[in-house]
Short mmCIF file of C-alpha atoms in Angstrom, two decimals:
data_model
loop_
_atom_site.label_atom_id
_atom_site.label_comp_id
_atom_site.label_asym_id
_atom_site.label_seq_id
_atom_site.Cartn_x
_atom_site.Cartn_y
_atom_site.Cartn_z
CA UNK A 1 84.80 115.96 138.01
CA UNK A 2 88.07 114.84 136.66
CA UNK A 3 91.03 115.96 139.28
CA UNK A 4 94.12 115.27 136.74
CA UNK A 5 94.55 113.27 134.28
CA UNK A 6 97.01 110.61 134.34
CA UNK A 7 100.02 110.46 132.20
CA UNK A 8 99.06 107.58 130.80
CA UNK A 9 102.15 105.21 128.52
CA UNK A 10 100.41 102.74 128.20
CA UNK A 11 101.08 99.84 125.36
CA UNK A 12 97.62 98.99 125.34
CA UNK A 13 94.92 99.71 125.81
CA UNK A 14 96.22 103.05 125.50
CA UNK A 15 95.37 106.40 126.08
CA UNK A 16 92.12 108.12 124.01
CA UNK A 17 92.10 111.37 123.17
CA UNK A 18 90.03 113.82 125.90
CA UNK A 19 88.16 115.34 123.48
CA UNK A 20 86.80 112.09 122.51
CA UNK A 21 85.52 110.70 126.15
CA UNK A 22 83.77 114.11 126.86
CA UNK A 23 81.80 113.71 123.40
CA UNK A 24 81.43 110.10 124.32
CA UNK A 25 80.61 111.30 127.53
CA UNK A 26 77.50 113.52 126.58
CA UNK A 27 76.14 111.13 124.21
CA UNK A 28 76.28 108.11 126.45
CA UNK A 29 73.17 107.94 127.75
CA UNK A 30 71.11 109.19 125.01
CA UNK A 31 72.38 108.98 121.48
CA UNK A 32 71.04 111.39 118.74
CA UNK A 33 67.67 111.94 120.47
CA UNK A 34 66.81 108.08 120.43
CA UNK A 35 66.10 107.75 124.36
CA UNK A 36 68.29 105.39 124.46
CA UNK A 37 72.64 105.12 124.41
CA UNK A 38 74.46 103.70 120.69
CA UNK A 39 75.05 100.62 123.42
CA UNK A 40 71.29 99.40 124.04
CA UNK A 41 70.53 99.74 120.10
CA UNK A 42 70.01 96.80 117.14
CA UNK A 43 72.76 96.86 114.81
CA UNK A 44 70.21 96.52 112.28
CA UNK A 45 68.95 100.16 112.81
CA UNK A 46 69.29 102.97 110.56
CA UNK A 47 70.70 104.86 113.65
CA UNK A 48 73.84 102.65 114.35
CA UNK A 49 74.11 101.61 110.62
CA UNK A 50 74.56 105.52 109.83
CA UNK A 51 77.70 105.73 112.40
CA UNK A 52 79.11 102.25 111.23
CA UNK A 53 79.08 103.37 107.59
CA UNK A 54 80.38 106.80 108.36
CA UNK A 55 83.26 105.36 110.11
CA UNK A 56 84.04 103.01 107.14
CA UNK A 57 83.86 106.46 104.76
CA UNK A 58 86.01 108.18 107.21
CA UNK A 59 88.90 105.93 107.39
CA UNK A 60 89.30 105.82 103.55
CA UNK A 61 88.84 109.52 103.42
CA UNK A 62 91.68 110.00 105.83
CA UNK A 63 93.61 107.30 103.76
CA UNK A 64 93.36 109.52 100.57
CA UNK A 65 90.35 107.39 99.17
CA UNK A 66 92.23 104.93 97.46
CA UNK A 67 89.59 103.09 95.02
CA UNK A 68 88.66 98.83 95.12
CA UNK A 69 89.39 98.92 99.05
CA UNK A 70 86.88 98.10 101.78
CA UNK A 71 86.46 98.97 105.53
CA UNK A 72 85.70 95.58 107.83
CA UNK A 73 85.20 95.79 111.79
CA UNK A 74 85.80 92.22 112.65
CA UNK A 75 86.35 90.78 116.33
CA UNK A 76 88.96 89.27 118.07
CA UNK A 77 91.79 91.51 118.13
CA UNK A 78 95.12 91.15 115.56
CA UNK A 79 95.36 87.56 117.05
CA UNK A 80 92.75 86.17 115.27
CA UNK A 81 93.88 88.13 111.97
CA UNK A 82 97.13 86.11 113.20
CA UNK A 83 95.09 82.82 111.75
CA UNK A 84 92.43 84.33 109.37
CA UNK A 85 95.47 85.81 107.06
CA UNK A 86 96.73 82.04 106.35
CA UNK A 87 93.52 80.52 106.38
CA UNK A 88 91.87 82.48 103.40
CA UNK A 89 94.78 83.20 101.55
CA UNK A 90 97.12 79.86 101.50
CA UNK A 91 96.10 77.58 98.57
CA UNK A 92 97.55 73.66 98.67
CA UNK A 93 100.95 73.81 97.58
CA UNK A 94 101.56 77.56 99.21
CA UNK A 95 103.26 79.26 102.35
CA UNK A 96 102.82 83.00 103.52
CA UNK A 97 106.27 84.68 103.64
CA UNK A 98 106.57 86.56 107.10
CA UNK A 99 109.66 89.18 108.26
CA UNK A 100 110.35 88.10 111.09
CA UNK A 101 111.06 91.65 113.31
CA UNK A 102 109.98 90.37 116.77
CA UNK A 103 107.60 89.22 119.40
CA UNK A 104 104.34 90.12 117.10
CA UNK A 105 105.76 89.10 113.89
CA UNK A 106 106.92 85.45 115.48
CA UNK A 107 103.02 85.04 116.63
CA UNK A 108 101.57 85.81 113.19
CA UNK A 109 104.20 83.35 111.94
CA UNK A 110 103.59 80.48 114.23
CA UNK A 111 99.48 80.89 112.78
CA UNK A 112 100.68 80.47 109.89
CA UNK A 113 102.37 77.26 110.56
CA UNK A 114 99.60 76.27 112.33
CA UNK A 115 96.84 76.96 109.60
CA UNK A 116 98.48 76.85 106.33
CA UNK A 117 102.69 77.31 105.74
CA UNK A 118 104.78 79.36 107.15
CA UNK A 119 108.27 80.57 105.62
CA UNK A 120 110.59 83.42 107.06
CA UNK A 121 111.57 85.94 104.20
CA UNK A 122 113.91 87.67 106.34
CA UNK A 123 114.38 88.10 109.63
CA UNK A 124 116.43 90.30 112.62
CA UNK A 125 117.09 87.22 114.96
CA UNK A 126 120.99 87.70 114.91
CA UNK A 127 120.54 92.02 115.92
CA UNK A 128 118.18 90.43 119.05
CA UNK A 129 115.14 91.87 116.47
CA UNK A 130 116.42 95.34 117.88
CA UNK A 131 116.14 96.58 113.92
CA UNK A 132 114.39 95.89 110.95
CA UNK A 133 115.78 93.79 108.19
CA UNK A 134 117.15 96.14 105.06
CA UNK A 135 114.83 96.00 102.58
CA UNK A 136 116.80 94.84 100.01
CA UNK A 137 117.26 91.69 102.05
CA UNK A 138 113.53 90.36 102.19
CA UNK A 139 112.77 87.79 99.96
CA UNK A 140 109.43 85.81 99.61
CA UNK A 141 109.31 81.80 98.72
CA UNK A 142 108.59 81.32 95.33
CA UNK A 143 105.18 79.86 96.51
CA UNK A 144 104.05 82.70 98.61
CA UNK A 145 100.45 83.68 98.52
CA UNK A 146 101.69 87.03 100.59
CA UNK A 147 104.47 88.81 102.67
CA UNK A 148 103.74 89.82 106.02
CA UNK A 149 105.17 92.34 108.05
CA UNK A 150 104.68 93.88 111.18
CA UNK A 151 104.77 97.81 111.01
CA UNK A 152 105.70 98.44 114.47
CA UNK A 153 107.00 95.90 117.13
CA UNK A 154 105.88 97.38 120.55
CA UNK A 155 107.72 95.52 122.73
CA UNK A 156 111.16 95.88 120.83
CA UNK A 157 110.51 99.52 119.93
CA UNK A 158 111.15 98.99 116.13
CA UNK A 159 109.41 100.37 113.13
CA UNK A 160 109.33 100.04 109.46
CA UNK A 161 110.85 103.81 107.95
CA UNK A 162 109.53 102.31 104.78
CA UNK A 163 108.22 99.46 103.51
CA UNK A 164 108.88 96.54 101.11
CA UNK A 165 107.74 96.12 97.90
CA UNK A 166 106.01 91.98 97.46
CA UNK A 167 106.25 92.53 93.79
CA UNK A 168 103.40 90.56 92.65
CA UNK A 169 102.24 89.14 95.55
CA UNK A 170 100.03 91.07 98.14
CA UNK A 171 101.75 92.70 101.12
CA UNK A 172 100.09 92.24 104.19
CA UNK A 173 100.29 94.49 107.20
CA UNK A 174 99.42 93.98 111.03
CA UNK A 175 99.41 97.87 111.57
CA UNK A 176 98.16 97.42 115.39
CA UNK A 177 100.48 99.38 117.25
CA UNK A 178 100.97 102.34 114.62
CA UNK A 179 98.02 103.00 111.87
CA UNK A 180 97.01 106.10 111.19
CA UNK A 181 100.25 107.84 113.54
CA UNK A 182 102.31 108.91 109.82
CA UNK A 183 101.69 109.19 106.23
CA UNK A 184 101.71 106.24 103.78
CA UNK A 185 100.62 104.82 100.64
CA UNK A 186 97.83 102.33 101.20
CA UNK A 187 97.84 101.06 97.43
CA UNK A 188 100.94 99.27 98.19
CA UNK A 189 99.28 96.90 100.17
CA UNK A 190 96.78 94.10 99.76
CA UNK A 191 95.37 94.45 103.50
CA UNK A 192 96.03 96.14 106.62
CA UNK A 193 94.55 95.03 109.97
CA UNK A 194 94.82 96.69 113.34
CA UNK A 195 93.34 95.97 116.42
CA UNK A 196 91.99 99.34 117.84
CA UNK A 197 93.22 99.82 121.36
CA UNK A 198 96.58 101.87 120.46
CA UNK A 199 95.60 104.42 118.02
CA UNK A 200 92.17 103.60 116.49
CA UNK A 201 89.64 103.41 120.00
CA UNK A 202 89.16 101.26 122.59
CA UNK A 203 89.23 97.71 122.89
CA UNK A 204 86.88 95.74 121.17
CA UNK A 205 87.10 95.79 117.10
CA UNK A 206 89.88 95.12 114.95
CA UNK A 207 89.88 96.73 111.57
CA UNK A 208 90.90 95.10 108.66
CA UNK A 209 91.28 97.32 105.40
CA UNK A 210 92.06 95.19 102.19
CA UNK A 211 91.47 95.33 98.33
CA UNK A 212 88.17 94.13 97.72
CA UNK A 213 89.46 91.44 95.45
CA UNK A 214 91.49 89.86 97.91
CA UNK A 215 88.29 89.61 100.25
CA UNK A 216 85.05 88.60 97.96
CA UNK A 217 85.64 85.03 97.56
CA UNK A 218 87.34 82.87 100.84
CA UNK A 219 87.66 79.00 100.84
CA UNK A 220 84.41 77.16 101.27
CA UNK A 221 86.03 74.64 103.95
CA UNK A 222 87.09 77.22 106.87
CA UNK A 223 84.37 78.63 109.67
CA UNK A 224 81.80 81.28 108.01
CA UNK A 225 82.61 83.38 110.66
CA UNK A 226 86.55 83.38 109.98
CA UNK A 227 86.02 83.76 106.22
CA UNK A 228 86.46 87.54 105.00
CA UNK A 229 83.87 87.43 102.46
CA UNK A 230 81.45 86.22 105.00
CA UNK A 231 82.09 90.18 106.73
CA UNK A 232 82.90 91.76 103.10
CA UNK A 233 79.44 90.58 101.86
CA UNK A 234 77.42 91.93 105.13
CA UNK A 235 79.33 95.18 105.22
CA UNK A 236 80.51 93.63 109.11
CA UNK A 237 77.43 93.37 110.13
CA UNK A 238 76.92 89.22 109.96
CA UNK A 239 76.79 88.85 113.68
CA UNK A 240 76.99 91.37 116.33
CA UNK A 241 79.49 94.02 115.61
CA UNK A 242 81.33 95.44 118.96
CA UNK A 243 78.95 98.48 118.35
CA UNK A 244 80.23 100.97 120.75
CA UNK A 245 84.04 100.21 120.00
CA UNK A 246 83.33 100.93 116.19
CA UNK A 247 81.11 104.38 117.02
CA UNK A 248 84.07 105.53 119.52
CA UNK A 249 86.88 104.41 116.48
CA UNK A 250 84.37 106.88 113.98
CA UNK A 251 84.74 109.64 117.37
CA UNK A 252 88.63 108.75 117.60
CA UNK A 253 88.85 109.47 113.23
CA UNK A 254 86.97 112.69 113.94
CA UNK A 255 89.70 113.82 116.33
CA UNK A 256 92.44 112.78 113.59
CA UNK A 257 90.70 115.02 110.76
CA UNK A 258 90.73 117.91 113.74
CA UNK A 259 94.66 117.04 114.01
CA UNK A 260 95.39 117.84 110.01
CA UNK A 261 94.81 114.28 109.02
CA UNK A 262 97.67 111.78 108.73
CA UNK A 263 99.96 114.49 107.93
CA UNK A 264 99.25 116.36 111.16
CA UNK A 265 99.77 113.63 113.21
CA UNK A 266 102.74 112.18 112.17
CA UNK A 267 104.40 115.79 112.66
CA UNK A 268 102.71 115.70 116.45
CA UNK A 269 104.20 112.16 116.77
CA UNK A 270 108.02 112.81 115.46
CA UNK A 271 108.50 115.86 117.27
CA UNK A 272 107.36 113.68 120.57
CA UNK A 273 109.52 111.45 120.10
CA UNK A 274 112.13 113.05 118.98
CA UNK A 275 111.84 115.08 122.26
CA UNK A 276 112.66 111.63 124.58
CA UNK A 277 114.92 110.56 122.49
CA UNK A 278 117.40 113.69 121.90
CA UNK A 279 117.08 113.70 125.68
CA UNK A 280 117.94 109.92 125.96
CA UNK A 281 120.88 110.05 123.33
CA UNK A 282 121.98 113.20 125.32
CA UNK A 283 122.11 111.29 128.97
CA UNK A 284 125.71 110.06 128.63
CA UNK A 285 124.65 107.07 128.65
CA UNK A 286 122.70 107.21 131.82
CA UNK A 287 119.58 106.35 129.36
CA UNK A 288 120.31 104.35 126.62
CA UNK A 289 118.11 104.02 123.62
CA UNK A 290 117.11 99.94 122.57
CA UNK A 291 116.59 100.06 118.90
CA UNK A 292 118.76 100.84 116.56
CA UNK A 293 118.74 104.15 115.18
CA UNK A 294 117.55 104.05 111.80
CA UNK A 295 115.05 101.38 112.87
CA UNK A 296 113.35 103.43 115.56
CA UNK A 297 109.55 103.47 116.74
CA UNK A 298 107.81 106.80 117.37
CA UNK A 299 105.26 104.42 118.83
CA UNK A 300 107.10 102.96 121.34
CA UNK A 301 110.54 104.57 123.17
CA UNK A 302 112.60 101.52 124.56
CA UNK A 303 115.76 102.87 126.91
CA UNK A 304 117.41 101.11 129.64
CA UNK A 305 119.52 102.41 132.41
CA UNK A 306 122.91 101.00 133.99
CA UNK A 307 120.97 98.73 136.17
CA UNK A 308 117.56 96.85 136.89
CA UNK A 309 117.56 98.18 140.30
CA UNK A 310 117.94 101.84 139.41
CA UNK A 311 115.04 100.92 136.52
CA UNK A 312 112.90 99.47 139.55
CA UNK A 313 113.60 102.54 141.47
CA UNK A 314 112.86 104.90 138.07
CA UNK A 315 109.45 103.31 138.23
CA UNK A 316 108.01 103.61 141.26
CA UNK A 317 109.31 106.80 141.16
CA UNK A 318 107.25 107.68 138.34
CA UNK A 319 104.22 106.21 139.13
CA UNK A 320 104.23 108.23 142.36
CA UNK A 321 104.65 111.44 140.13
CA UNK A 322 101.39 110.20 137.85
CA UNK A 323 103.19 108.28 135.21
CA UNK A 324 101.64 105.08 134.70
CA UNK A 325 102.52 101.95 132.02
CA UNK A 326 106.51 103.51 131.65
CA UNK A 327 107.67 99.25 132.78
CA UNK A 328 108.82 97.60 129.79
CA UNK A 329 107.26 94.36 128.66
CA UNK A 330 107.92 91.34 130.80
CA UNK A 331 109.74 89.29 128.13
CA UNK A 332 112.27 92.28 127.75
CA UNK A 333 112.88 94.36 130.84
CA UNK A 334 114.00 98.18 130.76
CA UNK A 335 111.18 100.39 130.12
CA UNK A 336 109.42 101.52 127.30
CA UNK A 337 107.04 105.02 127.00
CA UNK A 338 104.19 104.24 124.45
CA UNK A 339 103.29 107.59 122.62
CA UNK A 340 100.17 106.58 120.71
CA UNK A 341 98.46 109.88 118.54
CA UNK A 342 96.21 110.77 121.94
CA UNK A 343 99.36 110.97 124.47
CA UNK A 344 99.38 114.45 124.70
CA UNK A 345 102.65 116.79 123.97
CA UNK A 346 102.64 117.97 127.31
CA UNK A 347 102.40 114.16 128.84
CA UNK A 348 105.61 113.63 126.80
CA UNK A 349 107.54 116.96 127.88
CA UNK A 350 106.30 116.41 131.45
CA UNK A 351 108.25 112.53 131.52
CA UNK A 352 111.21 114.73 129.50
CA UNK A 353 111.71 116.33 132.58
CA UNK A 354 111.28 113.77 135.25
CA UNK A 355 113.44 111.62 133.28
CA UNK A 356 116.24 114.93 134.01
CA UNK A 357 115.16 115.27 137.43
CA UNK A 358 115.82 111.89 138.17
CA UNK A 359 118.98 111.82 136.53
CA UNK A 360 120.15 114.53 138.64
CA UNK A 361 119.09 113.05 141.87
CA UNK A 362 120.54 109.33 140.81
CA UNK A 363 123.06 110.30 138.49
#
């Protein structure tokens, strides 16, 4: 039996919703009266086929249904969509355009150099990619085959308030660290891939979500099993699928549906972070918030304090209180709370006020 749970800010994997693991829980050993747990079964059955279909109906229900997309559960996490991007959709003679926002948008670039062409459209180099680029300021080569973004930079702490419009070229989206947390318009993009470990599930599956014309027909000369119509034409199911990542993503959809949909959860998600950082911008500077305002993630809440050693001393405080993953990322420093759509309200009030009580005992 299950003492307390942890207040868990973790980037990744991330927390899951409780609700979830205790339905995951009772069905782990025996699934649907099979004798036998959605782990130990073929991926050709009728039994796990029902769940991965269901999920792929679910996520385009919750997406408004938008007609000529399809669902794929591919492996290898948004790194491998990193390379897969440039290696079906750069022709000879073509680059992809990438904004360049930070540490995930420079790795999906340097694929792209790697596999195809690689061009910057914009980028947020000179603001130490502490914002996102105005809109307005993005521009694609004149040989694109797509512009890439990256929704949300976790390390950073930035995020997209809206997003750019490719014109006639398809916009691409790694959507890792924030699908499915707000509201948005799917139809204005050609594909969307997300590994699942933030918002989606656990570890394990990454799911790509594209216009079905984009995906039917990849080059002949790449790997089959790096080609996209190689998963579009076996509905995923061309090797092994990651079987009980992609039933726990279906469990994890449930939940949102529970929450009011996208809608609900984006209203959960603003008003937690808009609880750390009111109290942040109202620290007098004893917190300070990293990304600029308007360019703000209510994924990820990046603050510093006057100095490393009274961040060292913030974090072992905290862990000692319960709070676990509140260091920031290694390449950056300062600390960072990751508020995925499963961190509870009360996990977020409850660092609210250490982050006061602390302030008062160091301030």
């Amino acid at each position: 039996m299950l003492s307390k749970r942890a207040y868990n800010f973790n980037a990744g994997p991330a927390a899951l919703p409780l609700a979830v693991l205790e339905r995951a829980q009772a069905e782990f050993v025996e699934f649907r009266e099979s004798g036998m747990s959605i782990m130990e079964m073929s991926h050709r059955g009728a039994i796990y086929e029902s769940v991965h279909n269901e999920a792929q109906e679910r996520l385009l229900s919750l997406l408004g249904n938008p007609q000529g997309y399809k669902v794929l559960f591919i492996q290898g996490g948004a790194s491998t969509q990193f390379a897969m991007v440039p290696m079906n959709f750069i022709s000879e003679g073509q680059v992809g355009s990438y904004v360049m926002t930070g540490s995930w948008a420079d790795k999906a670039l340097k694929e792209a150099k790697l596999t195809g062409g690689g061009h910057v459209a914009a980028s947020s180099a000179d603001k130490k990619f502490l914002a996102i680029p105005e809109l307005d300021s993005i521009k694609a080569a004149d040989n694109a085959a797509y512009l890439h973004i990256t929704s949300n930079e976790t390390i950073e702490g930035t995020q997209y308030a809206e997003y750019p419009d490719a014109g006639n070229i398809p916009l691409i989206g790694d959507m890792s660290s924030d699908i499915l947390s707000r509201d948005f318009d799917i139809n204005k993009f050609g594909l969307i891939y997300a590994g699942a470990q933030k918002n989606l599930g656990p570890s394990g599956v990454t799911v790509v979500i594209a216009k079905e014309e984009l995906i039917s027909s990849s080059p002949a000369n790449i790997p089959t099993i790096l080609r996209y119509d190689t998963h579009y034409k076996n509905n995923s199911l061309y090797n092994t699928p990651p079987s009980f990542s992609v039933y726990m993503v279906n469990e994890v959809l449930k939940w949102i549906e529970e929450q009011g949909g996208l809608a609900g959860t984006e209203a959960k998600n603003r008003d937690k972070a808009g609880l750390l950082y009111d109290y942040i911008d109202g620290s007098d500077g004893f917190y300070r918030g990293v990304a600029e305002e308007g360019s703000r993630s209510i994924m990820n809440v990046t603050f510093r304090m006057p100095s490393e050693e009274l961040e060292k001393q913030f974090i072992k405080a905290s862990e000692a209180e319960g709070f676990i993953g509140l260091k920031g990322h290694r390449s950056v420093g300062g600390l960072r709370a990751s508020i995925y759509n499963a961190v509870p309200h009360e996990s977020v009030k409850a660092l609210a006020d250490f982050m006061k009580h602390f302030r008062q005992t160091q301030g």
